[in-house]
Coordinates of N, CA and C in Angstrom, one line a residue:
M1355 N -117.9 -107.7 17.8 CA -117.5 -107.8 16.3 C -116.0 -107.7 16.2
T1356 N -115.5 -108.5 15.3 CA -114.0 -108.7 15.1 C -113.9 -108.3 13.7
D1357 N -113.1 -107.2 13.3 CA -112.9 -106.8 12.1 C -111.4 -107.3 11.8
I1358 N -111.0 -107.0 10.4 CA -109.6 -107.4 10.0 C -108.6 -107.0 10.5
T1359 N -108.6 -105.8 11.1 CA -107.5 -105.2 11.9 C -107.4 -105.8 13.1
S1360 N -108.4 -106.4 13.7 CA -108.2 -107.1 15.1 C -107.5 -108.4 14.6
I1361 N -107.8 -109.2 13.7 CA -107.2 -110.5 13.2 C -105.9 -110.2 12.7
D1362 N -105.4 -109.0 12.4 CA -104.2 -108.7 11.9 C -103.4 -108.6 13.2
Q1363 N -103.9 -108.1 14.3 CA -103.3 -108.0 15.5 C -102.9 -109.4 16.1
Q1364 N -103.9 -110.2 16.0 CA -103.9 -111.6 16.7 C -102.7 -112.2 15.9
I1365 N -102.7 -111.9 14.5 CA -101.6 -112.7 13.8 C -100.1 -111.9 14.3
E1366 N -99.9 -110.8 14.4 CA -98.6 -110.4 15.0 C -98.3 -110.7 16.3
D1367 N -99.4 -110.7 17.3 CA -99.3 -111.2 18.7 C -98.6 -112.7 18.8
T1368 N -99.4 -113.6 17.7 CA -99.0 -114.9 17.9 C -97.6 -115.0 17.2
K1369 N -97.2 -114.2 16.2 CA -95.8 -114.2 15.4 C -94.8 -113.8 16.5
R1370 N -95.1 -113.0 17.4 CA -94.0 -112.3 18.4 C -94.1 -113.4 19.4
E1371 N -95.2 -114.2 19.7 CA -95.2 -115.3 20.8 C -94.0 -116.4 20.3
L1372 N -94.2 -116.7 19.1 CA -93.4 -117.7 18.4 C -91.9 -117.4 18.4
E1373 N -91.7 -116.1 18.2 CA -90.3 -115.6 18.0 C -89.7 -115.7 19.5
E1374 N -90.4 -115.4 20.5 CA -89.9 -115.3 21.9 C -89.9 -116.6 22.4
M1375 N -90.7 -117.5 22.0 CA -90.5 -118.7 22.3 C -89.3 -119.4 21.7
L1376 N -88.9 -119.3 20.4 CA -87.7 -119.8 19.8 C -86.5 -119.3 20.5
A1377 N -86.5 -117.9 21.1 CA -85.4 -117.3 21.7 C -85.0 -117.6 23.2
Y1378 N -86.1 -118.4 23.7 CA -85.9 -119.2 25.0 C -84.6 -119.9 24.9
P1379 N -83.6 -119.5 26.0 CA -82.4 -120.3 25.9 C -82.6 -122.1 26.2
D1380 N -82.2 -122.6 25.1 CA -82.3 -124.1 25.3 C -81.5 -124.6 26.5
E1381 N -80.4 -124.0 27.0 CA -79.8 -124.2 28.2 C -80.6 -124.2 29.5
K1382 N -81.2 -123.3 29.6 CA -82.3 -123.0 30.5 C -83.3 -124.1 30.7
L1383 N -84.0 -124.4 29.3 CA -85.0 -125.4 29.5 C -84.4 -126.6 29.7
I1384 N -83.1 -127.1 29.4 CA -82.5 -128.6 29.5 C -82.4 -128.3 31.2
D1385 N -81.7 -127.5 31.7 CA -81.5 -127.3 33.4 C -82.8 -127.8 34.0
I1386 N -83.8 -126.9 33.6 CA -85.1 -127.4 34.2 C -85.5 -128.7 34.1
I1387 N -85.6 -129.5 32.9 CA -85.8 -130.5 32.5 C -85.1 -131.4 33.6
R1388 N -83.7 -131.3 33.7 CA -82.9 -132.3 34.3 C -83.1 -132.0 36.1
E1389 N -83.4 -130.8 36.2 CA -83.7 -130.3 37.8 C -85.1 -131.4 38.2
V1390 N -86.1 -131.2 37.3 CA -87.2 -131.6 37.8 C -87.2 -133.3 37.7
G1391 N -86.5 -133.8 36.8 CA -86.4 -135.0 36.6 C -87.5 -135.9 36.6
F1392 N -88.5 -135.6 35.8 CA -90.0 -136.2 35.8 C -89.6 -137.8 35.3
E1393 N -90.3 -138.5 35.9 CA -90.4 -139.9 35.6 C -92.0 -140.4 35.6
C1394 N -92.5 -141.2 34.6 CA -93.9 -141.2 34.4 C -93.9 -142.7 35.5
D1395 N -94.9 -142.7 36.3 CA -95.3 -143.9 37.2 C -96.6 -144.6 36.6
L1396 N -97.0 -144.2 35.4 CA -98.1 -144.8 34.8 C -99.6 -144.7 35.5
C1397 N -99.6 -143.7 36.1 CA -100.8 -143.4 36.8 C -102.1 -143.3 35.7
G1398 N -101.7 -142.6 34.9 CA -102.9 -142.5 33.8 C -103.6 -141.4 34.0
R1399 N -103.4 -140.5 35.1 CA -104.2 -139.0 35.4 C -104.0 -138.1 34.2
C1400 N -102.9 -138.1 33.5 CA -102.5 -136.9 32.6 C -103.4 -137.3 31.4
C1401 N -104.2 -138.2 31.3 CA -105.3 -138.7 30.1 C -106.6 -138.6 30.4
T1402 N -106.8 -137.9 31.6 CA -108.4 -137.5 32.3 C -108.4 -136.0 32.2
S1403 N -109.7 -135.6 32.6 CA -110.1 -134.4 32.7 C -109.5 -133.5 34.0
E1404 N -109.0 -134.6 35.0 CA -108.5 -134.3 36.3 C -107.4 -133.2 35.8
F1405 N -106.5 -133.5 34.9 CA -105.4 -132.8 34.5 C -105.5 -132.0 33.4
N1406 N -106.3 -132.7 32.4 CA -106.2 -131.8 30.8 C -107.7 -131.8 30.5
D1407 N -107.9 -130.6 30.0 CA -109.3 -130.5 29.7 C -109.5 -130.9 28.0
H1408 N -108.7 -130.9 27.2 CA -108.9 -131.5 25.8 C -107.5 -131.8 25.4
V1409 N -107.0 -132.7 24.2 CA -106.1 -132.9 23.9 C -106.0 -132.2 22.2
F1410 N -105.3 -131.3 22.1 CA -105.5 -130.5 20.7 C -104.7 -131.2 19.9
L1411 N -105.0 -131.4 18.5 CA -104.1 -131.9 17.7 C -103.7 -131.0 16.6
L1412 N -102.5 -131.4 16.5 CA -101.7 -130.8 15.2 C -102.2 -131.4 14.0
D1413 N -101.8 -130.9 12.7 CA -102.3 -131.6 11.6 C -102.1 -132.8 11.5
K1414 N -100.6 -133.0 11.9 CA -100.1 -134.4 11.6 C -100.8 -135.5 12.6
D1415 N -100.9 -135.1 13.7 CA -101.7 -135.8 14.7 C -103.2 -136.2 14.1
T1416 N -104.0 -135.2 13.7 CA -105.1 -135.5 12.9 C -105.2 -136.4 11.8
E1417 N -104.1 -136.6 11.1 CA -103.9 -137.3 10.1 C -103.8 -138.9 10.6
V1418 N -103.1 -138.8 11.7 CA -103.0 -140.1 12.2 C -104.2 -140.8 12.8
M1419 N -104.9 -139.9 13.5 CA -106.2 -140.3 14.0 C -107.2 -140.6 13.0
K1420 N -107.4 -139.8 12.1 CA -108.3 -140.1 10.8 C -108.0 -141.3 10.0
S1421 N -106.7 -141.7 10.1 CA -106.3 -143.1 9.6 C -106.8 -144.2 10.5
I1422 N -106.9 -144.1 11.9 CA -107.2 -145.0 12.5 C -108.8 -145.0 12.7
D1423 N -109.4 -144.2 13.0 CA -110.9 -143.8 13.1 C -111.4 -142.5 13.0
P1424 N -111.9 -141.8 11.9 CA -112.4 -140.5 12.1 C -113.2 -140.2 13.1
S1425 N -113.9 -141.1 13.5 CA -115.1 -140.8 14.6 C -114.3 -140.7 16.0
L1426 N -113.1 -140.7 16.1 CA -112.1 -140.6 17.3 C -112.0 -139.0 17.6
I1427 N -112.2 -138.2 16.6 CA -111.8 -136.5 16.8 C -113.0 -136.0 16.7
E1428 N -113.1 -134.9 17.1 CA -114.0 -133.7 17.1 C -113.5 -132.4 17.0
P1429 N -114.3 -131.3 16.7 CA -113.7 -130.0 16.8 C -113.4 -129.8 18.0
A1430 N -112.0 -129.0 18.1 CA -111.5 -128.7 19.3 C -112.5 -127.7 20.2
P1431 N -112.8 -127.7 21.4 CA -114.1 -127.1 21.9 C -114.1 -125.7 22.1
Y1432 N -113.2 -125.0 21.9 CA -113.2 -123.5 22.3 C -113.1 -122.8 20.9
Y1433 N -114.3 -122.6 20.2 CA -114.2 -121.8 19.0 C -113.8 -120.4 19.0
E1434 N -113.0 -120.1 18.0 CA -112.4 -119.0 17.9 C -113.3 -117.6 17.3
F1435 N -114.1 -118.2 16.4 CA -115.0 -117.1 15.6 C -116.2 -117.7 15.5
C1436 N -117.2 -116.9 15.1 CA -118.4 -117.2 14.6 C -118.9 -116.1 13.8
D1437 N -119.3 -116.4 12.5 CA -119.6 -115.3 11.6 C -121.1 -115.1 11.7
Q1438 N -121.5 -113.8 10.9 CA -122.8 -113.3 11.0 C -124.1 -114.6 10.8
N1439 N -123.5 -115.6 10.1 CA -124.7 -116.5 9.9 C -124.9 -117.6 10.7
G1440 N -123.8 -117.6 11.8 CA -123.9 -118.6 13.0 C -123.2 -119.8 12.8
R1441 N -122.0 -119.4 11.9 CA -121.1 -120.8 11.9 C -119.9 -120.3 12.7
F1442 N -119.6 -121.5 13.5 CA -118.5 -121.4 14.1 C -117.2 -121.9 13.2
Y1443 N -116.1 -121.3 13.8 CA -114.6 -121.6 13.2 C -113.5 -121.9 14.4
V1444 N -112.7 -123.0 14.3 CA -112.0 -123.5 15.2 C -110.5 -123.8 14.5
S1445 N -109.4 -123.7 15.1 CA -107.9 -123.8 14.6 C -107.5 -125.2 14.4
G1446 N -108.3 -126.3 15.0 CA -107.9 -127.6 14.9 C -109.0 -128.6 15.6
Y1447 N -108.7 -129.8 15.5 CA -109.6 -131.1 15.9 C -108.7 -131.4 17.4
A1448 N -109.7 -132.1 18.1 CA -109.3 -132.7 19.4 C -109.6 -134.0 19.6
L1449 N -108.9 -135.0 20.3 CA -109.6 -136.0 20.8 C -110.9 -136.1 21.4
R1450 N -111.6 -137.2 21.1 CA -112.8 -137.2 21.8 C -112.8 -137.7 23.2
T1451 N -113.5 -137.4 24.2 CA -113.4 -138.1 25.4 C -114.6 -138.9 25.9
K1452 N -114.4 -139.4 26.9 CA -115.7 -140.4 27.3 C -116.5 -139.7 28.3
E1453 N -117.5 -140.3 28.5 CA -118.4 -139.5 29.3 C -117.8 -138.9 30.9
D1454 N -116.8 -139.6 31.4 CA -116.1 -139.4 32.5 C -115.1 -138.3 32.4
G1455 N -114.8 -138.0 31.0 CA -113.8 -136.9 30.8 C -112.5 -137.6 30.3
S1456 N -112.4 -138.9 30.5 CA -110.9 -139.3 30.0 C -111.0 -139.8 28.6
C1457 N -109.6 -139.7 28.0 CA -109.4 -139.8 26.6 C -109.8 -140.9 26.0
I1458 N -110.5 -141.2 25.0 CA -111.3 -142.1 24.5 C -110.4 -143.3 24.0
M1459 N -109.0 -143.0 24.2 CA -107.8 -144.0 23.7 C -107.4 -144.9 25.1
L1460 N -108.1 -144.3 26.2 CA -107.7 -144.9 27.5 C -108.4 -146.1 28.0
E1461 N -107.7 -147.1 28.3 CA -108.5 -148.4 28.7 C -107.5 -148.8 30.1
D1462 N -108.3 -148.8 31.1 CA -107.6 -149.8 32.2 C -106.3 -148.9 32.6
K1463 N -106.3 -147.6 32.3 CA -104.9 -146.5 32.5 C -103.9 -146.9 31.6
R1464 N -104.2 -147.4 30.6 CA -103.3 -147.7 29.4 C -103.8 -147.3 28.1
C1465 N -102.8 -146.4 27.4 CA -103.0 -146.0 26.0 C -103.2 -147.1 25.0
T1466 N -104.3 -147.2 24.3 CA -104.4 -148.4 23.3 C -104.0 -148.1 22.1
I1467 N -103.2 -147.1 21.6 CA -102.6 -146.7 20.5 C -101.1 -146.2 21.0
Y1468 N -100.4 -146.5 22.0 CA -99.2 -146.0 22.6 C -98.3 -145.9 21.5
D1469 N -98.0 -146.9 20.6 CA -97.0 -147.0 19.8 C -97.2 -145.8 18.7
R1470 N -98.5 -145.4 18.5 CA -98.7 -144.4 17.7 C -99.1 -143.0 18.4
R1471 N -99.1 -143.1 19.6 CA -99.6 -142.0 20.4 C -99.1 -140.5 19.9
L1472 N -99.8 -139.5 20.4 CA -99.9 -138.2 19.6 C -98.6 -137.2 20.0
T1473 N -98.4 -136.2 19.3 CA -97.2 -135.5 19.6 C -97.0 -135.1 21.1
I1474 N -98.5 -134.2 21.6 CA -98.3 -133.8 23.0 C -98.3 -135.0 23.8
C1475 N -98.8 -135.9 23.7 CA -98.7 -137.3 24.6 C -97.4 -137.6 24.8
R1476 N -96.5 -137.6 23.8 CA -95.3 -137.8 23.7 C -94.5 -137.1 24.6
L1477 N -94.5 -135.9 24.5 CA -93.9 -134.7 25.4 C -94.2 -134.8 26.9
Y1478 N -95.6 -134.8 27.3 CA -96.2 -134.4 28.1 C -95.5 -135.0 29.3
P1479 N -95.2 -134.3 30.4 CA -95.7 -132.7 30.9 C -94.8 -131.9 30.3
Y1480 N -93.9 -131.9 29.4 CA -93.1 -130.7 29.1 C -93.9 -129.7 28.2
M1481 N -93.5 -128.6 28.2 CA -94.2 -127.4 27.7 C -93.3 -126.3 27.7
L1482 N -93.6 -125.2 26.6 CA -92.9 -124.2 26.9 C -93.9 -122.7 26.3
H1483 N -94.7 -122.5 27.1 CA -95.3 -121.3 26.8 C -95.8 -120.4 28.1
R1484 N -96.0 -119.2 27.9 CA -96.2 -118.3 29.0 C -97.7 -118.4 29.5
E1485 N -98.0 -118.5 30.8 CA -99.2 -118.8 31.3 C -99.2 -117.9 32.7
T1486 N -100.3 -117.4 32.9 CA -100.4 -116.9 34.5 C -100.6 -118.0 35.4
D1487 N -100.0 -117.6 36.7 CA -100.0 -118.5 37.7 C -101.1 -118.2 38.6
D1488 N -101.4 -118.7 39.8 CA -102.5 -118.4 40.5 C -102.8 -117.1 41.1
E1489 N -101.4 -116.3 41.1 CA -101.5 -114.9 41.5 C -101.7 -114.0 40.3
G1490 N -102.0 -114.5 39.1 CA -102.1 -113.8 37.8 C -101.0 -113.3 37.4
N1491 N -99.6 -113.7 37.7 CA -98.3 -113.4 37.2 C -98.1 -114.3 36.0
L1492 N -97.9 -113.3 35.1 CA -97.6 -114.1 33.6 C -96.0 -114.5 33.3
D1493 N -95.7 -115.7 33.2 CA -94.1 -116.2 33.2 C -94.2 -117.7 32.2
W1494 N -93.0 -117.7 32.1 CA -92.9 -119.4 31.2 C -93.4 -120.4 32.2
R1495 N -93.9 -121.1 31.2 CA -94.2 -122.6 32.1 C -93.4 -123.6 31.4
Q1496 N -93.1 -124.5 32.0 CA -92.0 -125.5 31.4 C -92.6 -127.2 31.7
I1497 N -93.4 -126.9 32.9 CA -93.8 -128.5 33.4 C -95.3 -128.2 33.5
S1498 N -96.3 -129.2 33.2 CA -97.6 -129.4 33.6 C -97.7 -130.3 34.8
G1499 N -98.7 -129.7 35.6 CA -99.0 -130.5 36.8 C -97.7 -130.9 37.8
L1500 N -96.9 -129.8 38.0 CA -95.6 -130.3 38.6 C -96.0 -130.5 40.1
N1501 N -95.6 -131.6 40.6 CA -95.6 -132.4 41.8 C -97.2 -132.7 42.0
E1502 N -97.9 -133.0 41.0 CA -99.1 -133.5 41.2 C -99.4 -135.1 40.8
H1503 N -98.5 -135.2 40.0 CA -98.4 -136.5 39.4 C -97.2 -137.0 39.0
G1504 N -96.7 -138.4 38.9 CA -95.6 -138.7 38.5 C -94.7 -138.7 39.6
C1505 N -93.2 -139.4 39.0 CA -92.2 -139.1 40.0 C -91.2 -138.1 39.6
Y1506 N -90.6 -137.7 40.6 CA -89.3 -136.4 40.3 C -88.2 -137.0 40.8
H1507 N -87.2 -136.1 40.1 CA -85.6 -136.1 40.8 C -85.0 -137.6 40.1
A1508 N -85.7 -137.8 39.1 CA -85.0 -139.0 38.4 C -83.8 -138.4 37.7
E1509 N -82.9 -139.1 37.3 CA -81.7 -139.0 36.7 C -81.9 -138.9 35.2
I1510 N -81.8 -137.7 34.7 CA -81.9 -137.5 33.2 C -80.8 -136.9 32.5
S1511 N -80.1 -137.8 31.6 CA -78.8 -137.2 31.2 C -79.0 -136.0 30.2
E1512 N -77.9 -135.3 30.2 CA -77.9 -134.0 29.2 C -78.2 -134.4 28.1
D1513 N -77.8 -135.3 27.2 CA -78.3 -135.7 25.9 C -79.7 -136.1 25.8
E1514 N -80.3 -136.8 26.8 CA -81.7 -136.9 26.9 C -82.3 -135.6 27.1
A1515 N -82.1 -134.8 28.1 CA -82.7 -133.5 28.1 C -82.6 -132.7 26.9
K1516 N -81.5 -132.7 26.3 CA -81.5 -132.1 25.1 C -82.4 -132.3 24.0
I1517 N -82.6 -133.4 23.9 CA -83.9 -134.1 22.9 C -84.9 -133.8 23.2
I1518 N -85.5 -133.8 24.6 CA -86.7 -133.4 25.2 C -86.8 -131.9 24.7
A1519 N -85.8 -130.9 25.1 CA -85.8 -129.6 25.1 C -86.3 -129.4 23.3
E1520 N -85.7 -129.9 22.6 CA -85.8 -129.7 21.0 C -87.3 -130.0 20.6
D1521 N -87.5 -131.4 21.2 CA -88.8 -131.8 20.7 C -89.9 -130.8 21.2
T1522 N -89.8 -130.4 22.5 CA -90.8 -129.6 23.3 C -90.8 -128.4 22.4
K1523 N -89.6 -127.6 21.8 CA -89.8 -126.4 21.2 C -90.4 -126.8 19.9
A1524 N -90.1 -127.8 19.3 CA -90.6 -128.0 17.7 C -92.3 -128.1 17.9
Y1525 N -92.6 -129.0 19.2 CA -94.3 -128.8 19.2 C -94.8 -127.6 19.5
E1526 N -94.0 -126.7 20.1 CA -94.8 -125.3 20.2 C -94.7 -124.4 19.0
E1527 N -93.5 -124.8 18.3 CA -93.5 -124.0 17.1 C -94.6 -124.4 16.2
A1528 N -94.8 -125.7 16.0 CA -95.9 -126.3 15.2 C -97.3 -126.0 15.5
Y1529 N -97.4 -125.7 17.0 CA -98.6 -125.2 17.4 C -99.0 -123.8 17.0
L1530 N -98.1 -123.0 17.3 CA -98.1 -121.6 17.0 C -98.2 -121.2 15.6
D1531 N -97.3 -122.0 14.9 CA -97.6 -121.9 13.2 C -99.0 -122.3 12.7
Q1532 N -99.5 -123.4 13.3 CA -100.8 -123.7 13.0 C -101.9 -122.6 13.3
Q1533 N -101.8 -121.8 14.4 CA -102.5 -120.8 14.8 C -102.4 -119.5 14.0
I1534 N -101.1 -119.3 13.6 CA -101.0 -118.1 12.6 C -101.7 -118.6 11.1
R1535 N -101.4 -119.8 10.8 CA -102.1 -120.1 9.5 C -103.6 -120.0 9.4
F1536 N -104.1 -120.5 10.7 CA -105.4 -120.5 10.9 C -106.0 -118.9 10.7
L1537 N -105.3 -118.2 11.4 CA -105.7 -116.8 11.4 C -105.6 -116.1 10.3
R1538 N -104.7 -116.3 9.5 CA -104.6 -116.1 8.0 C -105.8 -116.6 7.2
K1539 N -106.0 -117.7 7.3 CA -107.1 -118.2 6.7 C -108.5 -117.7 6.9
I1540 N -108.7 -117.3 8.1 CA -109.9 -116.8 8.7 C -110.0 -115.2 7.8
K1541 N -108.8 -114.7 8.0 CA -108.8 -113.3 7.4 C -109.2 -113.2 6.0
E1542 N -108.8 -114.3 5.3 CA -109.0 -114.6 4.0 C -110.4 -114.8 3.4
H1543 N -110.8 -115.9 4.3 CA -112.2 -116.4 4.1 C -113.2 -115.3 4.5
F1544 N -112.9 -114.7 5.5 CA -114.0 -113.5 5.9 C -114.0 -112.4 4.7
Q1545 N -112.7 -111.9 4.4 CA -112.8 -110.9 3.4 C -113.4 -111.5 1.9
K1546 N -113.2 -112.8 1.7 CA -113.7 -113.1 0.3 C -115.1 -113.3 0.4
N1547 N -115.6 -113.4 1.5 CA -117.3 -113.9 1.4 C -118.0 -112.9 2.4
K1548 N -117.2 -111.5 2.5 CA -118.0 -110.6 3.3 C -118.4 -111.0 4.6
L1549 N -117.8 -111.8 5.3 CA -118.1 -112.3 6.7 C -117.8 -111.6 7.8
R1550 N -117.8 -111.8 9.0 CA -117.3 -110.7 10.2 C -117.7 -111.9 11.3
H1551 N -116.8 -111.8 12.5 CA -117.3 -112.2 13.7 C -118.1 -111.2 14.5
V1552 N -119.2 -112.1 14.9 CA -120.2 -111.1 16.0 C -120.2 -112.0 16.9
K1553 N -120.0 -111.3 18.2 CA -120.0 -111.9 19.6 C -121.4 -112.3 20.1
S1554 N -122.2 -111.4 19.9 CA -123.7 -111.7 20.1 C -124.3 -112.6 19.5
I1555 N -123.8 -113.2 18.4 CA -124.6 -114.4 17.6 C -123.7 -115.6 18.3
Y1556 N -122.3 -115.4 18.4 CA -121.3 -116.4 19.1 C -122.1 -116.8 20.2
D1557 N -122.7 -115.9 21.0 CA -123.1 -116.3 22.5 C -124.4 -116.9 22.4
R1558 N -125.2 -116.4 21.5 CA -126.7 -117.0 21.4 C -126.6 -118.5 20.8
K1559 N -125.7 -118.7 19.6 CA -125.4 -120.2 19.3 C -124.7 -121.0 20.2
M1560 N -124.0 -120.5 21.1 CA -123.3 -121.4 22.1 C -124.5 -121.8 23.1
R1561 N -125.5 -120.8 23.4 CA -126.5 -121.3 24.3 C -127.3 -122.2 23.8
A1562 N -127.6 -122.1 22.5 CA -128.3 -123.3 21.9 C -127.7 -124.4 21.7
F1563 N -126.3 -124.6 21.3 CA -125.8 -125.7 21.4 C -125.5 -126.4 22.6
N1564 N -125.3 -125.6 23.8 CA -125.2 -126.4 25.1 C -126.9 -126.7 25.4
K1565 N -127.9 -126.6 24.7 CA -129.4 -127.0 24.9 C -129.6 -128.3 24.0
G1566 N -128.7 -128.4 23.0 CA -128.8 -129.8 22.2 C -129.1 -129.6 20.9
E1567 N -128.8 -128.1 20.6 CA -129.2 -127.9 18.9 C -127.7 -128.1 18.0
E1568 N -127.9 -128.7 17.0 CA -126.9 -128.8 16.2 C -126.3 -127.6 15.8
V1569 N -124.9 -127.5 15.5 CA -124.3 -126.2 15.2 C -123.4 -126.7 13.8
E1570 N -123.0 -125.9 13.0 CA -121.9 -126.0 11.9 C -120.5 -125.4 12.5
V1571 N -119.6 -126.3 12.5 CA -118.3 -125.9 13.0 C -117.3 -126.1 11.8
Y1572 N -116.7 -125.1 11.2 CA -115.5 -125.4 10.3 C -114.1 -125.4 11.1
V1573 N -113.7 -126.3 10.8 CA -112.3 -126.8 11.5 C -111.2 -126.7 10.3
F1574 N -110.1 -125.9 11.1 CA -108.9 -125.8 10.1 C -108.1 -126.9 10.0
Y1575 N -107.8 -127.5 8.9 CA -107.1 -128.6 8.9 C -106.3 -128.5 7.3
K1576 N -105.0 -128.7 7.3 CA -104.0 -128.7 6.1 C -104.7 -127.4 5.1
N1577 N -104.7 -126.2 6.0 CA -104.8 -124.9 5.4 C -106.3 -124.7 4.7
E1578 N -107.0 -125.9 4.9 CA -108.5 -125.5 4.6 C -109.5 -125.7 5.8
F1579 N -110.7 -125.5 5.5 CA -111.8 -125.6 6.5 C -112.6 -126.6 6.1
E1580 N -112.8 -127.8 7.3 CA -113.5 -128.9 6.9 C -114.9 -128.5 7.7
L1581 N -116.1 -128.9 7.2 CA -117.5 -128.5 7.8 C -117.8 -129.8 8.7
N1582 N -118.1 -129.5 9.9 CA -118.6 -130.6 10.8 C -120.0 -130.2 11.5
R1583 N -120.9 -130.7 11.6 CA -122.1 -130.5 12.2 C -122.3 -131.4 13.4
I1584 N -122.3 -130.8 14.6 CA -122.1 -131.4 15.8 C -123.4 -131.0 16.6
S1585 N -123.7 -131.8 17.8 CA -124.5 -131.5 18.7 C -124.0 -132.2 20.2
K1586 N -124.7 -131.7 21.2 CA -124.1 -132.2 22.5 C -124.5 -133.6 22.3
N1587 N -125.4 -134.2 21.6 CA -125.8 -135.7 21.7 C -124.9 -136.6 20.9
D1588 N -124.1 -136.0 20.1 CA -123.2 -136.6 19.3 C -122.3 -137.6 20.2

């Protein structure tokens, strides 16, 4: 069971993560970007489940996808909360995937909306957040899939690397800000409606969902919750 105090702690933890990310030295990130020298070789692997579990959408990306075709998005797969009535809550939308796990916008290893591609797709493989490595050590991670796809040691000018670093930080800031706003909205919604997160109900509803039962998922978008009714058969 999650009470309001627990949600407050999650908000504070996320705010601290945001502060630490913004304080990460720009010069260090720029140096890493230039040293890695990543160059896309059009393999398309970053758009498949081989490298990425799902593509989380910032609000502005959700808006773009809704303007193209609302059916191309779905609630992000890892729901953060489930109230005592069995309703899930999640902090945003994600792109749908095909049965093979590849992005729904990928055809013949090419993005069909390349000129309107999403924020994370423009930045990939650059990132800036803390992750544990294979040995469980927590540290900053700046590149996804290092030495596993693409080409390396290409020449990247300092000006170009500076732009990449600025855009990477801006994305991480927007992502963490969306998480903070989501948690604040959850706190407000739960208090107003006398709701609480119940882990046992979460687990039971997930088992039912995995067996094909339809569930209700409230997705955080533009500071409100949008109701989605989904099942594994959708």
